[in-house]
Amino acid sequence: MDGTNFNGMVGIFKQAILPASSVLIVTHDFPDPDCLAAAAGLSHLLTFWGVDKAVTTYGGFVGRAENRAMVRLLDFSAAPFLLVDIKSFDRIIVVDAVPGGTNLSLPEGTPVDAVFDHHTRFPPVDAPYFWDVRPDIGATSTLVCMYLKEARCPIPSRLATALFYGIKTDTGDMGREVSPQDKECYKLLFDLMDHQTLARIEHPERDPEFFRTLHRALTSMIVCGNAGHVFLDEVNTPDFVAEMADLFHSLKDMEWTLCSGIYKDNLFFSIRCKTADEAGKMAAAIGKEAGGSGGGHSKVGAGRIPLKNRSPKEVRDQVRRNVRKLLGVASQPELPLLRLGVPQLPASPKT
Ligand SMILES: [Mn+2]
């Protein structure tokens, strides 16, 4: 599907879902602002169309301080996936993911009715459900905003704030993979949203664990040529992995940044690149080689590797070796970040 055609899609989606009195909206596990906002937008549209009950659900939890502030300040509600009886819903919609992905708690083979996503992996061309997967669009929030616009559904300020933040975060402040639709929605939402609330979301209070994780990140980072690897060891939310990847990727002269951490017998990893357009491909290769999975966009990728009786350090080292090879820096020395650029002391004079 190309990124420009929305005419008619809303009608086809409406036909695929209605009539229904209850709809379950499933996002990927450990949700980010884009999928949370897209789910809220679809829920709003379904309510506008007369659906009695539209429930958002996901596996895992919201970890990042900004995202927790978003959920709290915008009053989002969601049901933990474990507590949801999927059979009790008339329809199921998957948002910001595709069925069968490892980042989705929905059991493989569960019949779904619609899918909205913007990732490049496996658009479900022959899928037996309504799908709108547009890899050329920067955020699923954009896709949902276009549907709301096309359906002439009013967007309240709280939802506009969420959708704006979803687009903002998924496009890196409109700095990567931006389509004309992303810009159009950004402008539309800018006039509808609550800017003070957004400022409070973007500058949240943080708990001490954030700073302990930051400390581990700082002391663990190894630089090898133009690539850096941060290892967080055990994290209390996989969100820290993406968050620290973003932060440490601002290091001067780094082309690639890999961050990994352990959560519940899985090594979660995030990868970033500055000029290359292969982060998603790299994440897929890293995941596959170590017995897990990965994917993403041109500048941002992520994945998950089950430890399967291996020690966290064993998997971390396997990933690190493989990444050095994939990035062509295997022959370069590894240096701790904290030793980078430290002036060498002159050798003490012989006495
Ligand atoms: Mn997204």
Short mmCIF file of C-alpha atoms and ligand atoms in Angstrom, two decimals:
data_model
loop_
_atom_site.label_atom_id
_atom_site.label_comp_id
_atom_site.label_asym_id
_atom_site.label_seq_id
_atom_site.Cartn_x
_atom_site.Cartn_y
_atom_site.Cartn_z
CA MET A 1 0.00 0.00 0.00
CA ASP A 2 1.49 3.39 -0.83
CA GLY A 3 1.66 6.13 1.75
CA THR A 4 -0.65 8.57 0.04
CA ASN A 5 -3.91 6.72 -0.45
CA PHE A 6 -6.34 6.91 2.45
CA ASN A 7 -9.45 7.36 0.34
CA GLY A 8 -11.76 4.49 0.90
CA MET A 9 -9.54 2.76 3.48
CA VAL A 10 -11.63 4.07 6.36
CA GLY A 11 -14.80 2.65 4.81
CA ILE A 12 -13.17 -0.75 4.25
CA PHE A 13 -11.91 -0.78 7.84
CA LYS A 14 -15.36 0.17 9.13
CA GLN A 15 -16.90 -2.70 7.17
CA ALA A 16 -14.31 -5.13 8.52
CA ILE A 17 -15.10 -4.21 12.14
CA LEU A 18 -18.77 -3.25 12.33
CA PRO A 19 -21.16 -4.43 13.55
CA ALA A 20 -19.44 -5.10 16.88
CA SER A 21 -20.18 -4.25 20.47
CA SER A 22 -16.77 -5.12 21.91
CA VAL A 23 -13.34 -4.72 20.33
CA LEU A 24 -9.96 -5.69 21.75
CA ILE A 25 -7.00 -3.56 20.64
CA VAL A 26 -3.67 -5.35 21.14
CA THR A 27 -0.38 -3.44 21.02
CA HIS A 28 3.12 -4.87 21.25
CA ASP A 29 4.57 -5.77 24.65
CA PHE A 30 6.24 -3.04 26.71
CA PRO A 31 4.36 -0.38 24.74
CA ASP A 32 5.83 2.89 23.53
CA PRO A 33 4.01 6.23 23.05
CA ASP A 34 3.27 5.52 19.39
CA CYS A 35 1.35 2.30 19.96
CA LEU A 36 -0.38 3.65 23.08
CA ALA A 37 -1.57 6.74 21.21
CA ALA A 38 -2.59 4.75 18.11
CA ALA A 39 -4.59 2.36 20.30
CA ALA A 40 -6.28 5.29 22.06
CA GLY A 41 -7.08 6.86 18.67
CA LEU A 42 -8.65 3.67 17.32
CA SER A 43 -10.59 3.18 20.54
CA HIS A 44 -11.91 6.76 20.15
CA LEU A 45 -12.89 6.13 16.51
CA LEU A 46 -14.71 2.90 17.43
CA THR A 47 -16.62 4.67 20.20
CA PHE A 48 -17.50 7.41 17.68
CA TRP A 49 -18.91 4.66 15.46
CA GLY A 50 -21.04 3.33 18.31
CA VAL A 51 -18.97 0.40 19.60
CA ASP A 52 -19.84 -0.06 23.31
CA LYS A 53 -16.53 -1.36 24.56
CA ALA A 54 -13.04 -0.87 23.07
CA VAL A 55 -10.32 -2.23 25.37
CA THR A 56 -6.57 -1.77 24.89
CA THR A 57 -4.27 -4.53 26.10
CA TYR A 58 -0.58 -5.49 25.99
CA GLY A 59 1.87 -7.87 27.58
CA GLY A 60 4.55 -6.42 29.84
CA PHE A 61 4.11 -2.92 31.21
CA VAL A 62 4.91 0.72 30.56
CA GLY A 63 8.41 1.31 31.95
CA ARG A 64 9.95 4.53 30.70
CA ALA A 65 9.31 7.53 32.98
CA GLU A 66 8.01 9.69 30.08
CA ASN A 67 5.59 6.96 28.99
CA ARG A 68 4.34 6.42 32.53
CA ALA A 69 3.72 10.17 32.76
CA MET A 70 1.85 10.00 29.45
CA VAL A 71 -0.42 7.20 30.70
CA ARG A 72 -1.03 9.02 34.00
CA LEU A 73 -1.53 12.57 32.70
CA LEU A 74 -3.67 11.55 29.73
CA ASP A 75 -5.65 9.09 31.83
CA PHE A 76 -5.11 6.07 29.57
CA SER A 77 -6.54 2.78 30.69
CA ALA A 78 -5.44 -0.65 29.54
CA ALA A 79 -6.00 -4.20 30.68
CA PRO A 80 -3.00 -6.49 31.33
CA PHE A 81 -2.99 -9.13 28.58
CA LEU A 82 -2.93 -11.98 31.12
CA LEU A 83 -6.28 -10.85 32.55
CA VAL A 84 -8.04 -10.48 29.20
CA ASP A 85 -10.39 -13.15 27.87
CA ILE A 86 -9.78 -12.71 24.16
CA LYS A 87 -12.71 -14.96 23.23
CA SER A 88 -15.15 -12.57 24.89
CA PHE A 89 -14.52 -9.86 22.26
CA ASP A 90 -16.35 -9.57 18.93
CA ARG A 91 -13.28 -8.24 17.10
CA ILE A 92 -9.50 -8.02 17.60
CA ILE A 93 -7.24 -5.29 16.18
CA VAL A 94 -3.42 -5.42 16.31
CA VAL A 95 -1.65 -2.06 16.46
CA ASP A 96 2.00 -1.11 15.73
CA ALA A 97 2.88 -4.79 15.27
CA VAL A 98 1.85 -7.68 13.04
CA PRO A 99 0.39 -11.03 14.16
CA GLY A 100 3.04 -13.67 14.75
CA GLY A 101 5.73 -11.21 15.90
CA THR A 102 7.68 -12.16 19.04
CA ASN A 103 6.89 -8.77 20.58
CA LEU A 104 3.17 -9.58 20.69
CA SER A 105 1.47 -11.56 23.48
CA LEU A 106 -1.44 -12.60 21.25
CA PRO A 107 -1.00 -16.35 20.66
CA GLU A 108 0.00 -17.19 17.11
CA GLY A 109 -2.97 -18.29 15.06
CA THR A 110 -5.50 -16.17 16.99
CA PRO A 111 -7.91 -14.85 14.37
CA VAL A 112 -7.61 -11.07 14.08
CA ASP A 113 -9.85 -8.63 12.18
CA ALA A 114 -7.55 -5.69 11.47
CA VAL A 115 -3.85 -4.72 11.64
CA PHE A 116 -2.29 -1.24 11.64
CA ASP A 117 1.48 -0.97 11.49
CA HIS A 118 4.32 0.94 9.88
CA HIS A 119 7.18 -1.53 10.19
CA THR A 120 8.81 -2.91 7.10
CA ARG A 121 8.78 -6.53 8.15
CA PHE A 122 6.51 -8.91 6.29
CA PRO A 123 3.53 -6.79 5.24
CA PRO A 124 0.75 -9.43 5.35
CA VAL A 125 -0.14 -9.24 1.66
CA ASP A 126 -2.41 -12.30 1.61
CA ALA A 127 -3.70 -11.87 5.15
CA PRO A 128 -7.32 -12.89 5.77
CA TYR A 129 -8.01 -9.65 7.65
CA PHE A 130 -8.09 -5.91 7.02
CA TRP A 131 -4.54 -4.56 7.12
CA ASP A 132 -2.91 -1.19 6.62
CA VAL A 133 0.85 -1.53 6.97
CA ARG A 134 2.80 1.42 5.58
CA PRO A 135 6.57 1.27 6.04
CA ASP A 136 6.90 4.74 4.47
CA ILE A 137 5.01 6.35 7.34
CA GLY A 138 6.92 7.38 10.48
CA ALA A 139 4.38 6.38 13.12
CA THR A 140 1.23 4.30 13.52
CA SER A 141 -0.17 7.39 15.29
CA THR A 142 -0.01 9.18 11.91
CA LEU A 143 -1.92 6.36 10.26
CA VAL A 144 -4.64 6.49 12.94
CA CYS A 145 -4.77 10.31 12.83
CA MET A 146 -5.40 10.10 9.04
CA TYR A 147 -8.26 7.66 9.69
CA LEU A 148 -9.78 9.98 12.30
CA LYS A 149 -9.51 12.87 9.85
CA GLU A 150 -10.98 10.86 6.98
CA ALA A 151 -13.84 9.64 9.22
CA ARG A 152 -14.51 13.25 10.30
CA CYS A 153 -14.16 12.18 13.90
CA PRO A 154 -13.35 15.10 16.25
CA ILE A 155 -10.01 14.68 18.09
CA PRO A 156 -10.15 15.84 21.72
CA SER A 157 -7.16 17.68 23.17
CA ARG A 158 -6.01 14.75 25.31
CA LEU A 159 -5.95 12.36 22.34
CA ALA A 160 -4.28 15.00 20.14
CA THR A 161 -1.52 15.33 22.76
CA ALA A 162 -1.00 11.56 22.77
CA LEU A 163 -0.94 11.24 18.97
CA PHE A 164 1.44 14.18 18.66
CA TYR A 165 3.78 12.61 21.21
CA GLY A 166 3.51 9.24 19.44
CA ILE A 167 4.59 10.81 16.15
CA LYS A 168 7.26 12.92 17.87
CA THR A 169 8.95 9.96 19.55
CA ASP A 170 8.69 7.49 16.65
CA THR A 171 10.15 9.98 14.17
CA GLY A 172 12.88 11.25 16.52
CA ASP A 173 11.39 14.77 16.65
CA MET A 174 10.59 14.52 12.92
CA GLY A 175 14.28 13.89 12.26
CA ARG A 176 13.96 10.48 10.58
CA GLU A 177 11.68 8.64 8.17
CA VAL A 178 9.14 11.43 7.84
CA SER A 179 6.37 11.26 5.24
CA PRO A 180 4.08 14.11 4.09
CA GLN A 181 1.32 12.50 6.20
CA ASP A 182 3.49 12.69 9.34
CA LYS A 183 3.98 16.42 8.74
CA GLU A 184 0.32 16.97 7.96
CA CYS A 185 -0.82 15.25 11.17
CA TYR A 186 1.87 16.95 13.25
CA LYS A 187 0.55 20.35 12.16
CA LEU A 188 -3.08 19.35 12.63
CA LEU A 189 -2.46 17.97 16.12
CA PHE A 190 -0.26 20.90 17.16
CA ASP A 191 -3.31 23.17 17.17
CA LEU A 192 -5.51 20.70 19.05
CA MET A 193 -3.17 19.46 21.77
CA ASP A 194 -2.30 20.63 25.28
CA HIS A 195 1.30 21.83 25.17
CA GLN A 196 1.68 22.16 28.93
CA THR A 197 0.73 18.53 29.40
CA LEU A 198 3.24 17.49 26.76
CA ALA A 199 5.96 19.45 28.59
CA ARG A 200 5.09 17.58 31.80
CA ILE A 201 5.26 14.25 29.95
CA GLU A 202 8.64 15.04 28.45
CA HIS A 203 10.17 16.13 31.76
CA PRO A 204 8.93 13.51 34.23
CA GLU A 205 10.14 12.75 37.72
CA ARG A 206 12.42 9.72 37.74
CA ASP A 207 12.88 7.04 40.35
CA PRO A 208 16.32 6.12 41.73
CA GLU A 209 16.49 3.00 39.55
CA PHE A 210 16.84 5.21 36.49
CA PHE A 211 20.04 6.71 37.90
CA ARG A 212 21.38 3.31 39.02
CA THR A 213 20.77 2.01 35.47
CA LEU A 214 22.42 5.11 34.02
CA HIS A 215 25.46 4.45 36.21
CA ARG A 216 25.70 0.84 34.99
CA ALA A 217 25.34 2.04 31.41
CA LEU A 218 28.12 4.57 31.83
CA THR A 219 30.58 2.16 33.40
CA SER A 220 29.77 -0.70 31.00
CA MET A 221 30.05 1.07 27.66
CA ILE A 222 32.73 -0.30 25.37
CA VAL A 223 33.74 1.53 22.20
CA CYS A 224 35.13 -0.33 19.21
CA GLY A 225 35.92 1.82 16.18
CA ASN A 226 32.75 3.77 15.40
CA ALA A 227 30.52 1.35 17.34
CA GLY A 228 29.58 1.38 21.01
CA HIS A 229 28.01 -1.31 23.20
CA VAL A 230 26.26 -0.60 26.48
CA PHE A 231 25.32 -3.58 28.66
CA LEU A 232 22.87 -2.90 31.48
CA ASP A 233 22.81 -6.41 32.99
CA GLU A 234 19.50 -7.00 34.85
CA VAL A 235 16.95 -4.23 34.24
CA ASN A 236 13.62 -3.76 36.00
CA THR A 237 12.02 -2.70 32.70
CA PRO A 238 13.15 -3.49 29.14
CA ASP A 239 12.32 0.15 28.32
CA PHE A 240 15.69 1.14 29.83
CA VAL A 241 17.40 -0.69 26.96
CA ALA A 242 15.89 1.62 24.32
CA GLU A 243 16.24 4.67 26.53
CA MET A 244 19.97 4.17 27.17
CA ALA A 245 20.54 3.34 23.49
CA ASP A 246 19.07 6.74 22.59
CA LEU A 247 21.08 8.57 25.22
CA PHE A 248 24.47 6.98 24.49
CA HIS A 249 23.93 7.28 20.76
CA SER A 250 24.53 11.00 21.17
CA LEU A 251 28.22 10.22 21.81
CA LYS A 252 30.40 12.08 19.32
CA ASP A 253 31.78 10.08 16.38
CA MET A 254 29.65 7.01 17.09
CA GLU A 255 27.96 5.63 13.99
CA TRP A 256 26.43 2.60 15.73
CA THR A 257 25.20 2.13 19.28
CA LEU A 258 24.02 -1.19 20.67
CA CYS A 259 22.46 -1.40 24.11
CA SER A 260 21.40 -4.65 25.75
CA GLY A 261 19.97 -5.75 29.08
CA ILE A 262 18.45 -8.79 30.74
CA TYR A 263 14.79 -9.03 31.68
CA LYS A 264 13.08 -12.29 32.66
CA ASP A 265 15.39 -14.78 30.89
CA ASN A 266 15.64 -12.69 27.73
CA LEU A 267 18.36 -10.42 26.43
CA PHE A 268 16.62 -7.33 25.05
CA PHE A 269 18.64 -5.19 22.68
CA SER A 270 18.27 -1.90 20.83
CA ILE A 271 20.46 -0.65 18.03
CA ARG A 272 20.85 2.83 16.55
CA CYS A 273 22.77 4.19 13.57
CA LYS A 274 23.39 7.74 12.38
CA THR A 275 24.07 7.68 8.63
CA ALA A 276 23.64 4.04 7.58
CA ASP A 277 20.06 2.93 6.90
CA GLU A 278 20.36 -0.59 8.19
CA ALA A 279 19.46 -0.64 11.91
CA GLY A 280 16.35 -2.80 11.38
CA LYS A 281 18.22 -5.25 9.13
CA MET A 282 21.08 -5.37 11.63
CA ALA A 283 18.65 -6.06 14.50
CA ALA A 284 17.10 -8.91 12.50
CA ALA A 285 20.57 -10.41 11.85
CA ILE A 286 21.67 -10.04 15.50
CA GLY A 287 18.49 -11.65 16.79
CA LYS A 288 18.55 -14.52 14.32
CA GLU A 289 22.20 -15.39 14.91
CA ALA A 290 21.66 -15.74 18.67
CA GLY A 291 18.39 -17.68 18.51
CA GLY A 292 15.99 -14.74 18.93
CA SER A 293 14.39 -12.17 16.68
CA GLY A 294 14.69 -8.50 15.81
CA GLY A 295 13.68 -5.83 13.33
CA GLY A 296 12.86 -2.15 13.03
CA HIS A 297 13.42 0.86 10.84
CA SER A 298 16.39 2.34 9.00
CA LYS A 299 17.90 4.18 11.99
CA VAL A 300 16.32 2.29 14.91
CA GLY A 301 16.16 -1.44 15.56
CA ALA A 302 15.43 -3.76 18.46
CA GLY A 303 15.03 -7.40 19.34
CA ARG A 304 14.81 -10.07 21.98
CA ILE A 305 16.90 -13.20 22.51
CA PRO A 306 15.73 -15.93 24.93
CA LEU A 307 18.67 -17.02 27.13
CA LYS A 308 17.68 -20.72 26.93
CA ASN A 309 19.99 -21.94 29.73
CA ARG A 310 22.86 -19.74 28.61
CA SER A 311 24.28 -17.18 31.03
CA PRO A 312 23.47 -13.50 30.34
CA LYS A 313 27.18 -12.75 29.84
CA GLU A 314 27.53 -15.64 27.37
CA VAL A 315 24.70 -14.26 25.22
CA ARG A 316 25.94 -10.70 25.61
CA ASP A 317 29.43 -11.73 24.45
CA GLN A 318 28.03 -13.73 21.53
CA VAL A 319 25.98 -10.69 20.46
CA ARG A 320 28.94 -8.37 20.89
CA ARG A 321 31.25 -10.61 18.82
CA ASN A 322 28.64 -10.94 16.11
CA VAL A 323 27.96 -7.20 16.02
CA ARG A 324 31.67 -6.41 15.69
CA LYS A 325 31.82 -8.81 12.75
CA LEU A 326 28.62 -7.48 11.13
CA LEU A 327 29.79 -3.89 11.46
CA GLY A 328 33.28 -4.68 10.16
CA VAL A 329 35.07 -3.48 13.30
CA ALA A 330 36.22 -6.90 14.56
CA SER A 331 39.89 -6.00 14.21
CA GLN A 332 39.60 -2.73 16.14
CA PRO A 333 40.55 -2.55 19.83
CA GLU A 334 37.80 -2.26 22.46
CA LEU A 335 38.06 0.67 24.84
CA PRO A 336 35.86 1.54 27.84
CA LEU A 337 33.96 4.79 27.22
CA LEU A 338 35.35 6.23 30.44
CA ARG A 339 38.90 5.88 29.08
CA LEU A 340 38.09 7.57 25.76
CA GLY A 341 39.88 10.84 25.21
CA VAL A 342 41.63 10.71 28.61
CA PRO A 343 45.03 12.35 28.16
CA GLN A 344 47.88 9.88 28.71
CA LEU A 345 50.12 10.85 31.60
CA PRO A 346 53.76 11.34 30.58
CA ALA A 347 55.93 8.41 31.61
CA SER A 348 57.60 9.12 34.91
CA PRO A 349 61.23 10.12 34.41
CA LYS A 350 63.79 7.44 35.10
CA THR A 351 65.67 7.97 38.28
MN MN B 1 5.50 2.78 15.97
#
